[in-house]
Structures are given as C-alpha cells and as structure tokens.
C-alpha cells in the first residue's frame, strides 16, 4: 500500500505530465480572422501564453530584439508571451538598457551591438525597434544572415533604400513584416470587418482623422521627412487597408498653426496641419485630416459610408464611464495622451501575428510592400502640397532606378537624363524581386501598378 508521501509525489508527477503535454487554445479574437488566436493585452498574468493553431510544440523560433526603448519593450513583453518563440538576445547602444531588459524578461544574452545580435547563431528572427535611420541597414544585414525580420515603420528614410531592403529579404527567402500597428487596433479592425462582410454595402467615402495631443520637439521634425511621412503615413495606409484597393492619385495641402518654430523648415516639415483627398478605383474617395496638436488628447477616428449603410469608430477613452451632474455631462476621463497607451493592444497583436507567421510558416500579415506603398503615398502627398496639384502615385514609382537585380536603387530627379538601358516603370512590382513567401499576384491593380 502506498503511504501518503509516495501517493502525493505520484500525483504531482501525473499532474505535471498533463500540464506539459496539453495545448490550451484561446478563443479567436472577434476582431481578427477566425484563424487568429490572440491573447488580450489587458491580461496581467505573467503565465499567460498565446497559443497558435497548428503550431509544432517542438519548433522554437529564437528571437533577437534590437532596441530596448519604449517600443522595443512593448514588443519584447508580447514576444515573451507567445508559444513557439523565445527571446534569446537583446541589444541597445546603451548597454545598461539592454541589461535591464534582459533581466526583466529572462533573456540569456544582451549586447550593445546590433550586428552581434543579428549575426548570432542563437537568433532566427530579428525585431528591429531602433531609430529609423538604422532600419534599412539592419534589415539588409539580417537578410544577409538569413534572419526573418519584423521592423517598425519606416523601412527606410528614402524610397530607393526601401526597395533595396525589401529586395534583400526576398532574395534571402526570409519574411519581412512592417509595423503599421493601426491595422491591428480592435476599433479599426471592426470597421474593416464591416466592409469585408458587406455590412454597409460597397464603400463610397472613407474619412480618417488623426490628431496628436501635443507637437513633437523641433529636433524630431527637422530632417524627419515631414508630416506626411512621420504622421499621416498611418492614415494614408489605413485608407488603403479599409478600401482594399490601391490608390490612384492624391491632392494634399499643408499649413502651420501650432508650432511656428518649424515654419522655416523645408518641404512638408514646415506643416503641423494637413489635409488629403485620395482617389481610389471605381470613384471611391478617402479624406484625411491630421494635426500635431489636439488640446483634449489623442483623437483618431474612421468612418466609411457604403451603399448600404455607414460604419464608424469613435475616439478611444481609458474607460466607458460617464459623469452626469448639473454642470457637466460626458466622459469621466479625457482621451489617451500617449501613443503607447492608445495603441498598446495593437502593438501586442501585431507582434503576436508575426510570431504566428513564423511558427506556422505563413506570410507576414503586413508586408514590406505594404510599407513601400504607404511611403509612396506619403511622398506623393508632399509633392502635391508643395506644387498645389493632383499627383498620381505612379509618378513617384517611375522615378526609381534599380540595378543589379534591385539591390542598388536610386531616385531620379525629373530633370535627370535617363541612364542607359533604363525604362521607367509605373509598376512597383517591377522594382521588387519575387518573394517565395508571397507569389506575385496578377491583375490586382495592373492598371495602377502599386502592388504585386
């Protein structure tokens, strides 16, 4: 007969076997496709794990995170919760930040060198959360060492570098995902779902507004590419995401009302307020307004009018509580005042989705091409605002000259003589090398050439 101590030990062993061999699957998110299994970012338990349908428990993707600033830590926390992936390396130029992050998330290796992380055999995929000026070179180096890449937007600070970086990943046969996090926000996703499910018929008009709580410092604006590249790019991408088509042309205006210190800057950098009208196929029109300051906090909304109704998302508040009294009736809280608070769940969900793509060997849900088209849209908006005219997006594409299979690209000025053998293209697909992870699509928008 077993004594009580022996019985207890056997019971513990049996319980351990059950826990380590059973896969617990969370219900699908109501905001993403039914194949997406996501953990809510509101959970605070350190034991929460995001499980993926069909994932191989024996397959572990080792991840390195470059950049241990605010956004890097958000991604690091999300990766640490995902099944099938393990953070093995972190890097930051300030070594103390890397060390602190490694200790907090039990990461075995840390360094001040991004290259050391990228080249390490302990890393299969790299999360690039460094300053924008380093993105392109770190993407290329990751591709050289056959590492999959998640990169915060932008891919690069110029269009030729963007094309080169995307092509480097395609040539290496590695996945590349770009962090356009609003695509993963539950509110915008519900609007997208209403469009895809024909709840409001066929889209006619799209309206998006984006207003920040306060303007960024002068040092951020100067040499930052301007309001269309560093701010409105998210809204331009969101209209494309919602419409489900590639755009035809854009008319944009800009002005300065908030921070007069930037009025002397070049191009779109001198604007703190802007408006855009984007034409899509079949007469669909999108309207965007952006401003670097909203006195009441973040204000980001979307509205789509369709042939059978309208869908819209209101601004997001920390709570749904309202106050009713003689002198005031309304929301108990002000809107969020910091982008990481407003979009924390979106950042977590995009990270989880790329982890899922890695574990299940699927296409990245937001590709390098998505980032490239968003950049083309922002460049065209800047040209339109400066020249006061409608600008077709293929005007921008046709100025890119690529050599050596797309590994070396440059931007031609309108006055430049065409290099020998150069034939201008209006098709972004002609600039990109074929990606085995994403076969080329024929006829998606052949007449406009802004996708492959």
Coordinates of N, CA and C in Angstrom, one line a residue, residues 45-141:
X45 N -1.4 38.6 -16.1 CA -0.7 37.4 -15.6 C 0.6 37.1 -16.3
X46 N 1.6 36.8 -15.6 CA 2.9 36.5 -16.2 C 2.9 35.1 -16.8
X47 N 1.9 34.3 -16.5 CA 1.8 33.0 -17.0 C 1.0 32.8 -18.3
X48 N 0.4 33.9 -18.8 CA -0.3 33.9 -20.0 C 0.6 33.6 -21.2
X49 N 0.1 32.7 -22.0 CA 0.8 32.3 -23.2 C -0.1 32.3 -24.4
X50 N 0.3 32.9 -25.5 CA -0.5 32.9 -26.7 C -0.2 31.7 -27.5
X51 N -1.2 30.8 -27.7 CA -1.1 29.6 -28.4 C -1.6 29.8 -29.9
X52 N -0.9 29.1 -30.8 CA -1.3 29.2 -32.2 C -1.8 27.9 -32.7
X53 N -2.9 28.0 -33.5 CA -3.5 26.8 -34.1 C -2.5 26.1 -35.0
X54 N -2.3 24.8 -34.8 CA -1.5 24.0 -35.7 C 0.0 24.2 -35.4
X55 N 0.4 24.9 -34.4 CA 1.8 25.1 -34.1 C 2.5 23.8 -33.6
X56 N 3.7 23.6 -34.0 CA 4.5 22.5 -33.6 C 5.2 22.8 -32.3
X57 N 4.9 22.1 -31.2 CA 5.4 22.4 -29.9 C 6.9 22.3 -29.8
X58 N 7.5 21.4 -30.7 CA 8.9 21.1 -30.7 C 9.7 22.2 -31.5
X59 N 9.0 23.0 -32.3 CA 9.6 24.0 -33.1 C 9.7 25.4 -32.4
X60 N 10.9 25.8 -32.0 CA 11.1 27.1 -31.3 C 11.8 28.0 -32.2
X61 N 11.2 29.2 -32.4 CA 11.9 30.3 -33.2 C 12.6 31.2 -32.2
X62 N 13.9 31.3 -32.3 CA 14.7 32.2 -31.4 C 14.7 33.6 -31.9
X63 N 14.4 34.5 -31.1 CA 14.2 35.9 -31.5 C 15.2 36.8 -30.8
X64 N 15.7 37.8 -31.6 CA 16.5 38.9 -31.0 C 15.8 40.2 -31.2
X65 N 15.9 41.0 -30.2 CA 15.2 42.3 -30.2 C 16.2 43.5 -30.2
X66 N 16.3 44.3 -31.3 CA 17.2 45.4 -31.4 C 16.5 46.7 -30.9
X67 N 16.9 47.3 -29.9 CA 16.3 48.5 -29.3 C 15.5 48.2 -28.1
X68 N 15.9 48.7 -27.0 CA 15.3 48.4 -25.7 C 14.6 49.7 -25.1
X69 N 14.2 50.6 -26.0 CA 13.4 51.7 -25.6 C 12.0 51.4 -25.4
X70 N 11.1 52.4 -25.4 CA 9.7 52.2 -25.1 C 9.0 51.1 -26.0
X71 N 9.2 51.3 -27.3 CA 8.5 50.4 -28.2 C 9.1 49.0 -28.2
X72 N 10.5 49.0 -28.1 CA 11.1 47.7 -28.0 C 10.7 46.8 -26.8
X73 N 10.4 47.5 -25.7 CA 10.0 46.8 -24.5 C 8.5 46.3 -24.7
X74 N 7.7 47.0 -25.4 CA 6.3 46.6 -25.7 C 6.4 45.3 -26.5
X75 N 7.2 45.3 -27.6 CA 7.3 44.1 -28.4 C 8.0 42.9 -27.6
X76 N 9.0 43.2 -26.8 CA 9.6 42.2 -26.0 C 8.7 41.5 -25.0
X77 N 7.8 42.3 -24.4 CA 6.8 41.7 -23.5 C 5.8 40.8 -24.2
X78 N 5.4 41.3 -25.4 CA 4.5 40.5 -26.2 C 5.1 39.2 -26.7
X79 N 6.3 39.2 -27.2 CA 7.0 38.0 -27.7 C 7.2 37.0 -26.6
X80 N 7.4 37.5 -25.4 CA 7.7 36.6 -24.2 C 6.4 35.8 -23.9
X81 N 5.3 36.2 -24.3 CA 4.0 35.6 -24.0 C 3.6 34.6 -25.1
X82 N 4.3 34.5 -26.2 CA 3.9 33.7 -27.4 C 4.5 32.3 -27.4
X83 N 3.7 31.4 -27.7 CA 4.1 30.0 -27.9 C 5.0 29.8 -29.1
X84 N 6.0 29.0 -29.0 CA 6.8 28.7 -30.2 C 7.9 29.6 -30.5
X85 N 8.0 30.7 -29.7 CA 9.1 31.7 -29.9 C 9.8 32.0 -28.5
X86 N 11.0 32.3 -28.6 CA 11.8 32.5 -27.4 C 12.8 33.7 -27.7
X87 N 12.8 34.7 -26.8 CA 13.8 35.8 -27.0 C 15.1 35.3 -26.4
X88 N 16.1 35.2 -27.2 CA 17.4 34.8 -26.8 C 18.5 35.9 -26.7
X89 N 18.2 37.0 -27.3 CA 19.1 38.1 -27.4 C 18.4 39.5 -27.4
X90 N 19.0 40.5 -26.7 CA 18.5 41.8 -26.9 C 19.7 42.7 -27.0
X91 N 19.5 43.9 -27.7 CA 20.7 44.8 -27.9 C 20.2 46.2 -27.7
X92 N 21.1 47.1 -27.3 CA 20.8 48.5 -27.2 C 22.1 49.2 -27.1
X93 N 22.3 50.4 -27.8 CA 23.6 51.1 -27.7 C 24.0 51.4 -26.3
X94 N 23.0 51.8 -25.5 CA 23.2 52.0 -24.1 C 23.1 50.6 -23.4
X95 N 24.2 50.0 -23.1 CA 24.3 48.6 -22.6 C 23.4 48.4 -21.4
X96 N 23.3 49.4 -20.5 CA 22.5 49.2 -19.3 C 21.1 49.0 -19.6
X97 N 20.6 49.6 -20.7 CA 19.2 49.3 -21.0 C 19.0 47.9 -21.5
X98 N 20.0 47.4 -22.3 CA 19.9 46.0 -22.7 C 20.0 45.1 -21.5
X99 N 20.8 45.4 -20.6 CA 21.0 44.5 -19.4 C 19.7 44.5 -18.6
X100 N 19.1 45.7 -18.4 CA 17.9 45.7 -17.6 C 16.7 45.0 -18.3
X101 N 16.6 45.1 -19.6 CA 15.6 44.4 -20.4 C 15.8 42.9 -20.3
X102 N 17.1 42.5 -20.4 CA 17.4 41.0 -20.3 C 17.0 40.5 -19.0
X103 N 17.3 41.2 -17.9 CA 17.0 40.7 -16.6 C 15.5 40.7 -16.4
X104 N 14.8 41.7 -16.8 CA 13.3 41.8 -16.6 C 12.6 40.6 -17.3
X105 N 13.0 40.3 -18.5 CA 12.3 39.3 -19.3 C 13.1 38.0 -19.5
X106 N 14.1 37.8 -18.6 CA 14.8 36.5 -18.5 C 15.5 36.1 -19.9
X107 N 16.1 37.1 -20.5 CA 16.7 36.9 -21.8 C 18.2 36.5 -21.5
X108 N 18.7 35.4 -22.0 CA 20.1 35.0 -21.6 C 21.2 35.8 -22.1
X109 N 21.0 36.6 -23.2 CA 22.1 37.3 -23.8 C 21.7 38.7 -24.1
X110 N 22.7 39.6 -23.9 CA 22.5 41.0 -24.2 C 23.8 41.7 -24.7
X111 N 23.7 42.7 -25.5 CA 24.8 43.3 -26.1 C 24.5 44.8 -26.5
X112 N 25.5 45.6 -26.7 CA 25.4 46.9 -27.2 C 25.4 47.0 -28.7
X113 N 25.7 45.8 -29.4 CA 25.9 45.8 -30.8 C 24.8 45.1 -31.5
X114 N 24.1 45.8 -32.4 CA 23.0 45.2 -33.2 C 23.6 44.1 -34.1
X115 N 24.8 44.3 -34.7 CA 25.4 43.4 -35.6 C 25.7 42.1 -34.8
X116 N 26.2 42.2 -33.6 CA 26.4 40.9 -32.8 C 25.2 40.1 -32.7
X117 N 24.1 40.8 -32.4 CA 22.8 40.1 -32.3 C 22.4 39.4 -33.6
X118 N 22.4 40.2 -34.7 CA 22.0 39.7 -36.0 C 22.8 38.5 -36.4
X119 N 24.1 38.6 -36.2 CA 25.0 37.5 -36.7 C 25.0 36.3 -35.8
X120 N 24.4 36.4 -34.6 CA 24.5 35.3 -33.7 C 23.7 34.1 -34.2
X121 N 24.3 32.9 -34.1 CA 23.6 31.6 -34.4 C 22.4 31.3 -33.5
X122 N 22.3 32.1 -32.4 CA 21.2 31.9 -31.4 C 20.0 32.6 -31.8
X123 N 20.0 33.3 -32.9 CA 18.9 34.1 -33.4 C 18.4 33.7 -34.8
X124 N 17.1 33.4 -34.8 CA 16.4 33.1 -36.1 C 15.6 34.2 -36.7
X125 N 15.1 35.1 -35.9 CA 14.3 36.2 -36.4 C 14.7 37.5 -35.5
X126 N 14.6 38.6 -36.2 CA 15.1 39.9 -35.6 C 13.9 40.9 -35.5
X127 N 13.7 41.5 -34.4 CA 12.7 42.6 -34.2 C 13.6 43.9 -34.2
X128 N 13.3 44.8 -35.2 CA 14.1 46.0 -35.3 C 13.3 47.1 -34.7
X129 N 13.6 47.6 -33.6 CA 13.0 48.7 -32.9 C 13.9 49.8 -32.6
X130 N 14.8 50.0 -33.5 CA 15.9 51.1 -33.4 C 15.4 52.3 -34.1
X131 N 16.1 53.4 -34.0 CA 15.8 54.7 -34.7 C 15.7 54.4 -36.2
X132 N 14.8 55.2 -36.9 CA 14.5 55.0 -38.3 C 15.7 55.0 -39.2
X133 N 16.7 55.8 -38.9 CA 17.9 55.9 -39.7 C 18.7 54.6 -39.8
X134 N 18.5 53.6 -38.9 CA 19.2 52.3 -38.9 C 18.4 51.2 -39.5
X135 N 17.1 51.4 -39.8 CA 16.3 50.3 -40.2 C 16.8 49.6 -41.5
X136 N 17.1 50.4 -42.5 CA 17.4 49.7 -43.8 C 18.7 48.9 -43.7
X137 N 19.7 49.4 -43.1 CA 21.0 48.7 -43.0 C 20.8 47.4 -42.1
X138 N 20.0 47.5 -41.1 CA 19.8 46.4 -40.2 C 18.9 45.3 -40.9
X139 N 17.9 45.7 -41.7 CA 17.2 44.8 -42.5 C 18.1 44.0 -43.4
X140 N 18.9 44.8 -44.2 CA 19.8 44.2 -45.1 C 20.8 43.2 -44.5
X141 N 21.3 43.6 -43.3 CA 22.2 42.7 -42.6 C 21.5 41.4 -42.1

